[in-house]
Amino acid sequence: MQSDQRYRLSFTVGGLLAPQGHSIATLIMQDSDLAEGITPATELGERAVHVRRQAIDENVLAIRTQAANSRMVSEVLKRLSALTGTELRHLADRDTPAADRQALMWVAMCRYYAIVGEFADEVLRDRYLLGQPTVTYEDYDRFMLAKAMWHPELETLSTATAAKLRSNLFKAMFEAGLVEKDGNMLQPSLLSAAVTGILEDRPESFRYFPIREH
């Protein structure tokens, strides 16, 4: 059997994109009409189309080429579309610690890309709970091989694309402070009181982190 839901597999741009997420979230919050429409429970969704154009035109991410700028803005907005109004506001706040922004952008990546969320839950967190100290490329490859039994789109990935997806996922985990770059050692997440309180509205999000039962 195969799954009716195909995985999104376009996380080939950047890693965690936390600084970029903060910049675009700030732009969203500066748009009074858009910001007023984002209640704590709602998500950004398609209402940010004009923010995309503004971000590209003003080159808020300071990227040299138009094509690369457009790709990066689009990728960031995809991920931000998975965050709630409360999460976006905390991400945009200039006083929010870098660790909180990283945690929220990890949540955004896990929600938008279901396969990333499943890897975080089924491999990253499970290995932590079982007392296994590392997460490796081999763990990722076994995970993807198992998922390919139900998702034929994984079998059609080119070797280069598959390698890029794996590399970017590990880069995101390094940047989120979930795994040490040297040795791939798991790092228990110490979520702040602010992020913990925000995620209480979506408690399934805690499964994306190497932590004990929340």
PDB file of C-alpha atoms in Angstrom:
ATOM      1  CA  MET A   1       0.000   0.000   0.000  1.00  0.00           C
ATOM      2  CA  GLN A   2       1.064   3.573  -0.521  1.00  0.00           C
ATOM      3  CA  SER A   3       0.086   6.694   1.355  1.00  0.00           C
ATOM      4  CA  ASP A   4      -2.467   9.048  -0.195  1.00  0.00           C
ATOM      5  CA  GLN A   5      -0.483  11.982   1.170  1.00  0.00           C
ATOM      6  CA  ARG A   6       2.748  12.726  -0.687  1.00  0.00           C
ATOM      7  CA  TYR A   7       5.590  14.208   1.315  1.00  0.00           C
ATOM      8  CA  ARG A   8       6.720  17.747   0.625  1.00  0.00           C
ATOM      9  CA  LEU A   9      10.379  17.398  -0.316  1.00  0.00           C
ATOM     10  CA  SER A  10      11.550  20.912  -1.141  1.00  0.00           C
ATOM     11  CA  PHE A  11      13.713  21.667   1.902  1.00  0.00           C
ATOM     12  CA  THR A  12      16.795  21.959  -0.302  1.00  0.00           C
ATOM     13  CA  VAL A  13      17.296  25.667   0.508  1.00  0.00           C
ATOM     14  CA  GLY A  14      19.245  26.653   3.608  1.00  0.00           C
ATOM     15  CA  GLY A  15      19.066  24.831   6.909  1.00  0.00           C
ATOM     16  CA  LEU A  16      16.994  26.078   9.844  1.00  0.00           C
ATOM     17  CA  LEU A  17      16.668  29.641   8.449  1.00  0.00           C
ATOM     18  CA  ALA A  18      16.160  31.188  11.890  1.00  0.00           C
ATOM     19  CA  PRO A  19      17.598  34.678  11.091  1.00  0.00           C
ATOM     20  CA  GLN A  20      15.648  34.771   7.847  1.00  0.00           C
ATOM     21  CA  GLY A  21      12.494  33.654   9.627  1.00  0.00           C
ATOM     22  CA  HIS A  22      12.879  36.476  12.144  1.00  0.00           C
ATOM     23  CA  SER A  23      13.339  39.042   9.352  1.00  0.00           C
ATOM     24  CA  ILE A  24      10.263  37.935   7.411  1.00  0.00           C
ATOM     25  CA  ALA A  25       8.150  37.562  10.560  1.00  0.00           C
ATOM     26  CA  THR A  26       9.122  41.132  11.487  1.00  0.00           C
ATOM     27  CA  LEU A  27       7.983  42.286   8.055  1.00  0.00           C
ATOM     28  CA  ILE A  28       4.666  40.513   8.551  1.00  0.00           C
ATOM     29  CA  MET A  29       4.114  42.155  11.927  1.00  0.00           C
ATOM     30  CA  GLN A  30       4.871  45.565  10.407  1.00  0.00           C
ATOM     31  CA  ASP A  31       1.955  45.068   8.005  1.00  0.00           C
ATOM     32  CA  SER A  32      -0.885  46.234  10.245  1.00  0.00           C
ATOM     33  CA  ASP A  33      -3.668  44.788   8.090  1.00  0.00           C
ATOM     34  CA  LEU A  34      -2.039  41.382   7.952  1.00  0.00           C
ATOM     35  CA  ALA A  35      -0.938  41.360  11.597  1.00  0.00           C
ATOM     36  CA  GLU A  36      -4.431  42.253  12.814  1.00  0.00           C
ATOM     37  CA  GLY A  37      -5.864  39.277  10.941  1.00  0.00           C
ATOM     38  CA  ILE A  38      -3.546  36.801  12.651  1.00  0.00           C
ATOM     39  CA  THR A  39      -5.191  35.850  15.919  1.00  0.00           C
ATOM     40  CA  PRO A  40      -3.353  33.616  18.405  1.00  0.00           C
ATOM     41  CA  ALA A  41      -5.083  30.516  17.031  1.00  0.00           C
ATOM     42  CA  THR A  42      -4.824  31.212  13.303  1.00  0.00           C
ATOM     43  CA  GLU A  43      -1.965  30.538  10.941  1.00  0.00           C
ATOM     44  CA  LEU A  44      -0.425  32.831   8.349  1.00  0.00           C
ATOM     45  CA  GLY A  45      -1.534  30.836   5.313  1.00  0.00           C
ATOM     46  CA  GLU A  46      -2.049  32.511   1.978  1.00  0.00           C
ATOM     47  CA  ARG A  47      -2.501  36.001   3.411  1.00  0.00           C
ATOM     48  CA  ALA A  48       1.232  36.705   3.130  1.00  0.00           C
ATOM     49  CA  VAL A  49       1.422  36.785  -0.677  1.00  0.00           C
ATOM     50  CA  HIS A  50       2.035  40.542  -0.765  1.00  0.00           C
ATOM     51  CA  VAL A  51       4.648  40.231   1.998  1.00  0.00           C
ATOM     52  CA  ARG A  52       6.559  37.900  -0.304  1.00  0.00           C
ATOM     53  CA  ARG A  53       6.635  40.567  -3.005  1.00  0.00           C
ATOM     54  CA  GLN A  54       7.732  43.236  -0.537  1.00  0.00           C
ATOM     55  CA  ALA A  55      10.485  41.041   0.891  1.00  0.00           C
ATOM     56  CA  ILE A  56      11.814  40.309  -2.592  1.00  0.00           C
ATOM     57  CA  ASP A  57      11.564  43.891  -3.842  1.00  0.00           C
ATOM     58  CA  GLU A  58      13.278  45.308  -0.742  1.00  0.00           C
ATOM     59  CA  ASN A  59      15.740  42.404  -0.534  1.00  0.00           C
ATOM     60  CA  VAL A  60      15.243  42.184   3.218  1.00  0.00           C
ATOM     61  CA  LEU A  61      17.345  39.007   3.348  1.00  0.00           C
ATOM     62  CA  ALA A  62      20.264  40.748   1.609  1.00  0.00           C
ATOM     63  CA  ILE A  63      20.770  38.095  -1.068  1.00  0.00           C
ATOM     64  CA  ARG A  64      22.713  39.080  -4.153  1.00  0.00           C
ATOM     65  CA  THR A  65      20.789  37.531  -7.021  1.00  0.00           C
ATOM     66  CA  GLN A  66      17.088  37.970  -7.729  1.00  0.00           C
ATOM     67  CA  ALA A  67      16.525  34.262  -8.321  1.00  0.00           C
ATOM     68  CA  ALA A  68      18.217  33.187  -5.079  1.00  0.00           C
ATOM     69  CA  ASN A  69      16.414  35.924  -3.156  1.00  0.00           C
ATOM     70  CA  SER A  70      13.048  34.799  -4.511  1.00  0.00           C
ATOM     71  CA  ARG A  71      13.715  31.142  -3.632  1.00  0.00           C
ATOM     72  CA  MET A  72      14.805  31.976  -0.100  1.00  0.00           C
ATOM     73  CA  VAL A  73      11.854  34.279   0.629  1.00  0.00           C
ATOM     74  CA  SER A  74       9.429  31.678  -0.712  1.00  0.00           C
ATOM     75  CA  GLU A  75      10.989  28.934   1.404  1.00  0.00           C
ATOM     76  CA  VAL A  76      10.861  31.024   4.578  1.00  0.00           C
ATOM     77  CA  LEU A  77       7.229  31.968   3.994  1.00  0.00           C
ATOM     78  CA  LYS A  78       6.282  28.326   3.436  1.00  0.00           C
ATOM     79  CA  ARG A  79       7.625  27.464   6.859  1.00  0.00           C
ATOM     80  CA  LEU A  80       6.147  30.525   8.560  1.00  0.00           C
ATOM     81  CA  SER A  81       2.750  29.539   7.160  1.00  0.00           C
ATOM     82  CA  ALA A  82       2.780  26.646   9.647  1.00  0.00           C
ATOM     83  CA  LEU A  83       3.086  28.939  12.685  1.00  0.00           C
ATOM     84  CA  THR A  84       0.254  30.489  14.653  1.00  0.00           C
ATOM     85  CA  GLY A  85      -0.161  34.200  15.266  1.00  0.00           C
ATOM     86  CA  THR A  86       1.289  33.909  18.765  1.00  0.00           C
ATOM     87  CA  GLU A  87       4.293  31.993  17.468  1.00  0.00           C
ATOM     88  CA  LEU A  88       4.886  34.527  14.697  1.00  0.00           C
ATOM     89  CA  ARG A  89       4.752  37.425  17.126  1.00  0.00           C
ATOM     90  CA  HIS A  90       7.286  35.817  19.433  1.00  0.00           C
ATOM     91  CA  LEU A  91       9.532  35.025  16.466  1.00  0.00           C
ATOM     92  CA  ALA A  92       9.342  38.642  15.269  1.00  0.00           C
ATOM     93  CA  ASP A  93       9.876  40.304  18.669  1.00  0.00           C
ATOM     94  CA  ARG A  94      13.313  41.918  18.747  1.00  0.00           C
ATOM     95  CA  ASP A  95      13.748  40.931  22.406  1.00  0.00           C
ATOM     96  CA  THR A  96      13.131  37.236  21.768  1.00  0.00           C
ATOM     97  CA  PRO A  97      16.279  35.175  22.496  1.00  0.00           C
ATOM     98  CA  ALA A  98      17.986  33.462  19.576  1.00  0.00           C
ATOM     99  CA  ALA A  99      17.301  30.049  21.126  1.00  0.00           C
ATOM    100  CA  ASP A 100      13.544  30.734  21.092  1.00  0.00           C
ATOM    101  CA  ARG A 101      13.665  31.742  17.434  1.00  0.00           C
ATOM    102  CA  GLN A 102      15.578  28.583  16.618  1.00  0.00           C
ATOM    103  CA  ALA A 103      13.019  26.456  18.456  1.00  0.00           C
ATOM    104  CA  LEU A 104      10.103  28.071  16.633  1.00  0.00           C
ATOM    105  CA  MET A 105      11.749  27.721  13.233  1.00  0.00           C
ATOM    106  CA  TRP A 106      12.400  24.047  14.002  1.00  0.00           C
ATOM    107  CA  VAL A 107       8.714  23.647  14.836  1.00  0.00           C
ATOM    108  CA  ALA A 108       7.814  25.435  11.591  1.00  0.00           C
ATOM    109  CA  MET A 109      10.045  23.117   9.563  1.00  0.00           C
ATOM    110  CA  CYS A 110       8.623  20.012  11.267  1.00  0.00           C
ATOM    111  CA  ARG A 111       5.021  21.082  10.731  1.00  0.00           C
ATOM    112  CA  TYR A 112       5.395  22.169   7.127  1.00  0.00           C
ATOM    113  CA  TYR A 113       7.519  19.192   6.107  1.00  0.00           C
ATOM    114  CA  ALA A 114       5.759  16.150   7.541  1.00  0.00           C
ATOM    115  CA  ILE A 115       8.732  13.899   6.873  1.00  0.00           C
ATOM    116  CA  VAL A 116      10.952  16.182   8.974  1.00  0.00           C
ATOM    117  CA  GLY A 117       8.417  16.107  11.799  1.00  0.00           C
ATOM    118  CA  GLU A 118       8.219  12.316  11.628  1.00  0.00           C
ATOM    119  CA  PHE A 119      12.000  12.029  11.678  1.00  0.00           C
ATOM    120  CA  ALA A 120      12.145  14.332  14.696  1.00  0.00           C
ATOM    121  CA  ASP A 121       9.546  12.253  16.522  1.00  0.00           C
ATOM    122  CA  GLU A 122      10.433   8.731  15.415  1.00  0.00           C
ATOM    123  CA  VAL A 123      14.231   8.983  15.317  1.00  0.00           C
ATOM    124  CA  LEU A 124      15.580  12.098  17.044  1.00  0.00           C
ATOM    125  CA  ARG A 125      13.320  11.991  20.105  1.00  0.00           C
ATOM    126  CA  ASP A 126      13.070   8.203  20.271  1.00  0.00           C
ATOM    127  CA  ARG A 127      16.843   7.801  20.353  1.00  0.00           C
ATOM    128  CA  TYR A 128      17.051  10.344  23.151  1.00  0.00           C
ATOM    129  CA  LEU A 129      14.359   8.582  25.179  1.00  0.00           C
ATOM    130  CA  LEU A 130      16.125   5.243  24.676  1.00  0.00           C
ATOM    131  CA  GLY A 131      19.402   6.708  25.917  1.00  0.00           C
ATOM    132  CA  GLN A 132      21.128   6.398  22.549  1.00  0.00           C
ATOM    133  CA  PRO A 133      23.600   9.293  22.328  1.00  0.00           C
ATOM    134  CA  THR A 134      23.818  10.031  18.609  1.00  0.00           C
ATOM    135  CA  VAL A 135      21.793  10.568  15.454  1.00  0.00           C
ATOM    136  CA  THR A 136      23.699   9.705  12.282  1.00  0.00           C
ATOM    137  CA  TYR A 137      23.313   9.711   8.525  1.00  0.00           C
ATOM    138  CA  GLU A 138      22.836   5.944   8.775  1.00  0.00           C
ATOM    139  CA  ASP A 139      19.834   6.470  11.070  1.00  0.00           C
ATOM    140  CA  TYR A 140      18.388   8.886   8.529  1.00  0.00           C
ATOM    141  CA  ASP A 141      18.962   6.494   5.629  1.00  0.00           C
ATOM    142  CA  ARG A 142      17.210   3.634   7.451  1.00  0.00           C
ATOM    143  CA  PHE A 143      14.304   5.939   8.281  1.00  0.00           C
ATOM    144  CA  MET A 144      13.934   7.030   4.648  1.00  0.00           C
ATOM    145  CA  LEU A 145      14.170   3.461   3.387  1.00  0.00           C
ATOM    146  CA  ALA A 146      11.325   2.442   5.695  1.00  0.00           C
ATOM    147  CA  LYS A 147       9.190   5.413   4.640  1.00  0.00           C
ATOM    148  CA  ALA A 148       9.781   4.634   0.955  1.00  0.00           C
ATOM    149  CA  MET A 149       7.721   1.443   1.365  1.00  0.00           C
ATOM    150  CA  TRP A 150       4.625   3.647   1.694  1.00  0.00           C
ATOM    151  CA  HIS A 151       5.784   6.723  -0.219  1.00  0.00           C
ATOM    152  CA  PRO A 152       7.021   5.935  -3.737  1.00  0.00           C
ATOM    153  CA  GLU A 153       7.956   9.595  -4.259  1.00  0.00           C
ATOM    154  CA  LEU A 154      10.981   8.923  -2.040  1.00  0.00           C
ATOM    155  CA  GLU A 155      12.201   6.235  -4.427  1.00  0.00           C
ATOM    156  CA  THR A 156      12.195   8.633  -7.386  1.00  0.00           C
ATOM    157  CA  LEU A 157      14.488  11.204  -5.762  1.00  0.00           C
ATOM    158  CA  SER A 158      17.776  11.683  -7.565  1.00  0.00           C
ATOM    159  CA  THR A 159      20.933  10.814  -5.648  1.00  0.00           C
ATOM    160  CA  ALA A 160      21.898  14.496  -5.542  1.00  0.00           C
ATOM    161  CA  THR A 161      18.503  15.644  -4.240  1.00  0.00           C
ATOM    162  CA  ALA A 162      18.374  12.897  -1.617  1.00  0.00           C
ATOM    163  CA  ALA A 163      21.827  13.901  -0.389  1.00  0.00           C
ATOM    164  CA  LYS A 164      20.844  17.567  -0.281  1.00  0.00           C
ATOM    165  CA  LEU A 165      17.704  16.836   1.764  1.00  0.00           C
ATOM    166  CA  ARG A 166      19.726  14.815   4.266  1.00  0.00           C
ATOM    167  CA  SER A 167      22.431  17.454   4.501  1.00  0.00           C
ATOM    168  CA  ASN A 168      19.939  20.283   5.039  1.00  0.00           C
ATOM    169  CA  LEU A 169      18.020  18.377   7.707  1.00  0.00           C
ATOM    170  CA  PHE A 170      21.195  17.752   9.695  1.00  0.00           C
ATOM    171  CA  LYS A 171      22.258  21.362   9.180  1.00  0.00           C
ATOM    172  CA  ALA A 172      18.898  22.475  10.614  1.00  0.00           C
ATOM    173  CA  MET A 173      19.340  20.175  13.631  1.00  0.00           C
ATOM    174  CA  PHE A 174      22.840  21.533  14.240  1.00  0.00           C
ATOM    175  CA  GLU A 175      21.604  25.129  14.009  1.00  0.00           C
ATOM    176  CA  ALA A 176      18.666  24.382  16.319  1.00  0.00           C
ATOM    177  CA  GLY A 177      21.062  23.020  18.933  1.00  0.00           C
ATOM    178  CA  LEU A 178      19.473  19.574  18.842  1.00  0.00           C
ATOM    179  CA  VAL A 179      22.572  17.720  17.651  1.00  0.00           C
ATOM    180  CA  GLU A 180      26.264  18.597  17.989  1.00  0.00           C
ATOM    181  CA  LYS A 181      27.996  18.989  14.658  1.00  0.00           C
ATOM    182  CA  ASP A 182      31.108  17.195  15.917  1.00  0.00           C
ATOM    183  CA  GLY A 183      30.149  13.605  16.608  1.00  0.00           C
ATOM    184  CA  ASN A 184      26.393  13.986  15.992  1.00  0.00           C
ATOM    185  CA  MET A 185      25.756  13.879  19.742  1.00  0.00           C
ATOM    186  CA  LEU A 186      22.163  14.477  20.812  1.00  0.00           C
ATOM    187  CA  GLN A 187      21.561  17.591  22.907  1.00  0.00           C
ATOM    188  CA  PRO A 188      18.540  17.622  25.241  1.00  0.00           C
ATOM    189  CA  SER A 189      16.306  20.603  24.467  1.00  0.00           C
ATOM    190  CA  LEU A 190      15.909  23.186  27.197  1.00  0.00           C
ATOM    191  CA  LEU A 191      12.894  25.086  25.939  1.00  0.00           C
ATOM    192  CA  SER A 192      12.323  28.451  27.568  1.00  0.00           C
ATOM    193  CA  ALA A 193       9.242  29.151  29.660  1.00  0.00           C
ATOM    194  CA  ALA A 194       7.996  31.451  26.883  1.00  0.00           C
ATOM    195  CA  VAL A 195       8.274  28.820  24.127  1.00  0.00           C
ATOM    196  CA  THR A 196       6.892  26.103  26.387  1.00  0.00           C
ATOM    197  CA  GLY A 197       3.866  28.255  27.170  1.00  0.00           C
ATOM    198  CA  ILE A 198       3.287  29.053  23.510  1.00  0.00           C
ATOM    199  CA  LEU A 199       3.536  25.422  22.414  1.00  0.00           C
ATOM    200  CA  GLU A 200       1.023  24.330  25.055  1.00  0.00           C
ATOM    201  CA  ASP A 201      -1.645  25.313  22.514  1.00  0.00           C
ATOM    202  CA  ARG A 202      -0.188  22.754  20.098  1.00  0.00           C
ATOM    203  CA  PRO A 203       1.235  20.121  22.491  1.00  0.00           C
ATOM    204  CA  GLU A 204       2.031  17.701  19.679  1.00  0.00           C
ATOM    205  CA  SER A 205       4.889  20.084  18.850  1.00  0.00           C
ATOM    206  CA  PHE A 206       6.845  18.868  21.874  1.00  0.00           C
ATOM    207  CA  ARG A 207       7.401  15.582  20.016  1.00  0.00           C
ATOM    208  CA  TYR A 208       9.817  17.397  17.719  1.00  0.00           C
ATOM    209  CA  PHE A 209      12.374  17.866  20.489  1.00  0.00           C
ATOM    210  CA  PRO A 210      14.675  15.492  22.408  1.00  0.00           C
ATOM    211  CA  ILE A 211      12.871  15.932  25.716  1.00  0.00           C
ATOM    212  CA  ARG A 212      11.059  13.699  28.183  1.00  0.00           C
ATOM    213  CA  GLU A 213       7.284  13.503  28.198  1.00  0.00           C
ATOM    214  CA  HIS A 214       5.905  16.998  28.538  1.00  0.00           C
TER     215      HIS A 214
END
